[in-house]
Short mmCIF file of C-alpha atoms in Angstrom, two decimals:
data_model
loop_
_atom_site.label_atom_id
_atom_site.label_comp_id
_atom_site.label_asym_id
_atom_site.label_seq_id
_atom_site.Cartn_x
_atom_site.Cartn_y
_atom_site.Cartn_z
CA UNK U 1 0.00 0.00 0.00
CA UNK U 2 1.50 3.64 -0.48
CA UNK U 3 2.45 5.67 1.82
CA UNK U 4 0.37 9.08 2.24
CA UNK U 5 -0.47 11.81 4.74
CA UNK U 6 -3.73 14.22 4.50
CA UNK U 7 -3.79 16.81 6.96
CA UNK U 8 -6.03 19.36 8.49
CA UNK U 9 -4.64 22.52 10.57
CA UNK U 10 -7.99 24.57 12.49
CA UNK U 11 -7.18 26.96 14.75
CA UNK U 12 -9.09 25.85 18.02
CA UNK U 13 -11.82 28.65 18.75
CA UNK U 14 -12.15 30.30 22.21
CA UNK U 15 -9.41 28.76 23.58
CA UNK U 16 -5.85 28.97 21.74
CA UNK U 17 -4.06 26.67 19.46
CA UNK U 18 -4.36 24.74 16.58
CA UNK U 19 -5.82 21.60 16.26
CA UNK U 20 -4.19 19.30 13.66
CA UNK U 21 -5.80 16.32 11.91
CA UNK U 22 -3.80 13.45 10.09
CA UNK U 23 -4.69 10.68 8.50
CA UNK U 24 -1.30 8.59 7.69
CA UNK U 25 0.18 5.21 7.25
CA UNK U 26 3.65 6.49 7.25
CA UNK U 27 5.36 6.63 10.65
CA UNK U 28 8.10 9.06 8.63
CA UNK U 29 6.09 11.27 7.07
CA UNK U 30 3.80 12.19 10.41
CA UNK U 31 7.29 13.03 11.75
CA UNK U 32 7.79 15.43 9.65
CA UNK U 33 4.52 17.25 10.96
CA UNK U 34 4.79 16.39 14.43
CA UNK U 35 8.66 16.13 15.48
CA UNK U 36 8.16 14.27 18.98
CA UNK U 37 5.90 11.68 17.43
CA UNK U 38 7.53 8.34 18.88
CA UNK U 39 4.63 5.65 18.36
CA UNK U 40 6.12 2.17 16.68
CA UNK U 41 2.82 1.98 14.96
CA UNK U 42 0.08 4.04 13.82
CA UNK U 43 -3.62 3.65 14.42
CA UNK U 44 -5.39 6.54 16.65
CA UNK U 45 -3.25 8.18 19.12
CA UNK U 46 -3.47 12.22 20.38
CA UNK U 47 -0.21 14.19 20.64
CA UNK U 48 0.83 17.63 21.95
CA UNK U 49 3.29 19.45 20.21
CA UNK U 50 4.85 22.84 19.05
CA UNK U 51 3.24 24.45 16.49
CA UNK U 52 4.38 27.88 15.41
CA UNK U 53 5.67 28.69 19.02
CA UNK U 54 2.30 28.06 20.59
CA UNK U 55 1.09 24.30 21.36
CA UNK U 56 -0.95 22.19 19.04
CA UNK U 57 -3.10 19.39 19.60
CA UNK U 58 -2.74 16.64 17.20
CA UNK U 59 -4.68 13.55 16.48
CA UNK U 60 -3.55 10.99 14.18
CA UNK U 61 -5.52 8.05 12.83
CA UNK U 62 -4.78 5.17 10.26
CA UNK U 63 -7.82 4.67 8.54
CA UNK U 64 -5.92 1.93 6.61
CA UNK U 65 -4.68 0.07 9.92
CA UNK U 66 -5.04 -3.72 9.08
CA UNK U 67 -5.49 -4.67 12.74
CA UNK U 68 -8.76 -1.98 13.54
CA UNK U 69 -11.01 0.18 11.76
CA UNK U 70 -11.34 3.38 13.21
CA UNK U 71 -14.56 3.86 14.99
CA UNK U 72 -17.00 6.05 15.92
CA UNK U 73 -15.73 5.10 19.80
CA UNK U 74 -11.84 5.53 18.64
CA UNK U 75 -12.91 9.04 17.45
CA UNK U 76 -15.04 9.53 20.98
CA UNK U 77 -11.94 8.39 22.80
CA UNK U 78 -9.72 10.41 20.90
CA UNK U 79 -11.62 13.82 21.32
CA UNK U 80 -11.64 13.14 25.02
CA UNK U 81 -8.01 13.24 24.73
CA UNK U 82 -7.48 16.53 23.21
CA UNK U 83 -9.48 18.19 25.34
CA UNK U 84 -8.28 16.82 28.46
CA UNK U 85 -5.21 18.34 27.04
CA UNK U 86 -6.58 21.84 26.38
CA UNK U 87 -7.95 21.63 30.05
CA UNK U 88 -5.00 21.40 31.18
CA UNK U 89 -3.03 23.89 29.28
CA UNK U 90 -5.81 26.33 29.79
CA UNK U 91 -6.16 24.99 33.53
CA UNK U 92 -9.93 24.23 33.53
CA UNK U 93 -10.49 21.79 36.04
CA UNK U 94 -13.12 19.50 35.58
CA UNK U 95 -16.07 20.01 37.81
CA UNK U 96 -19.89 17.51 37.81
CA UNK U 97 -21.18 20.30 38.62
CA UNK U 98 -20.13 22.29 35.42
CA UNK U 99 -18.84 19.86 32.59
CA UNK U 100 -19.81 21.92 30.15
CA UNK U 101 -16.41 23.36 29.30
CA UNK U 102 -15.73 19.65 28.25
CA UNK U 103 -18.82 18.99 26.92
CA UNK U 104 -18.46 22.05 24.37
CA UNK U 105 -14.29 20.77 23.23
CA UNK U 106 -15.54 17.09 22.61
CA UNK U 107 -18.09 18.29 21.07
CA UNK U 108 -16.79 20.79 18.41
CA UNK U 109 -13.56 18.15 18.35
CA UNK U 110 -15.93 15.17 17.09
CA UNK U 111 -17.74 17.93 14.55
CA UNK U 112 -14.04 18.49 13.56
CA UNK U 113 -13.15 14.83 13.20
CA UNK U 114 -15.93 14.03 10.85
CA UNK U 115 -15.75 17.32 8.34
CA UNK U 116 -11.97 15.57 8.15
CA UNK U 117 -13.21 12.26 7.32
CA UNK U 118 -16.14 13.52 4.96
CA UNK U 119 -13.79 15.54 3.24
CA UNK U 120 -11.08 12.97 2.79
CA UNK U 121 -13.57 10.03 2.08
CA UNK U 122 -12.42 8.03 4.84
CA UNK U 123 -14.59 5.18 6.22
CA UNK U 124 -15.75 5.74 10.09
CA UNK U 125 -16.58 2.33 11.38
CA UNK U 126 -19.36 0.94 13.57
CA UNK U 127 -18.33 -1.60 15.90
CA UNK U 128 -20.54 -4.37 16.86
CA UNK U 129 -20.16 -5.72 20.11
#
């Protein structure tokens, strides 16, 4: 299979930063994007990095990973990622009582994560358990 990259930079509204998309089979060419990127294999995984002197949030999926599809829960699990990372870069703590500055980031992260995959016809899977 050949080895690609597609990528998507958005800067991250209210809060600062950038968050970047990648879809990638190539371990070499994501580390050309994002320089501390140490995985031994791709399939979903969430990354902070620098970006422009400010930090970025990356996610990067395999949507041709021959072990797993990506799912709808990989995507969930994912976006809760990233914005437990924005918490804590922006210090929000997480509160029951008010969730709803977590609510909003996985929120508009997921909306993110599909425009991506609509836009790069990639194949979301549902897992049947």
């Amino acid at each position: 299979m050949k080895k690609h990259l597609t990528k998507k930079e958005i800067k991250i509204p209210i809060y600062t930063g950038t968050l970047l998309l990648i879809d990638s089979n190539s371990k070499k060419k994501v580390k050309k994007e994002v320089k501390n990127f140490d995985k031994h294999e791709i399939y979903a995984t969430s990354v902070l990095f620098e970006h422009k002197s400010k930090t970025g949030y990356g996610i990067v999926f395999n949507f041709d990973y021959k072990h797993a599809k990506i799912s709808h829960g990989v995507i969930a699990h994912e976006a809760y990622h990233i914005s437990s990372f924005i918490a804590e870069e922006h210090r929000i703590q997480w509160d029951p009582a008010n969730d709803e500055p977590f609510a909003y980031l996985i929120n508009w992260i997921v909306d993110q994560i599909y425009l991506f995959t609509k836009e790069n016809n990639l194949k979301v899977h549902l897992e049947k358990y």
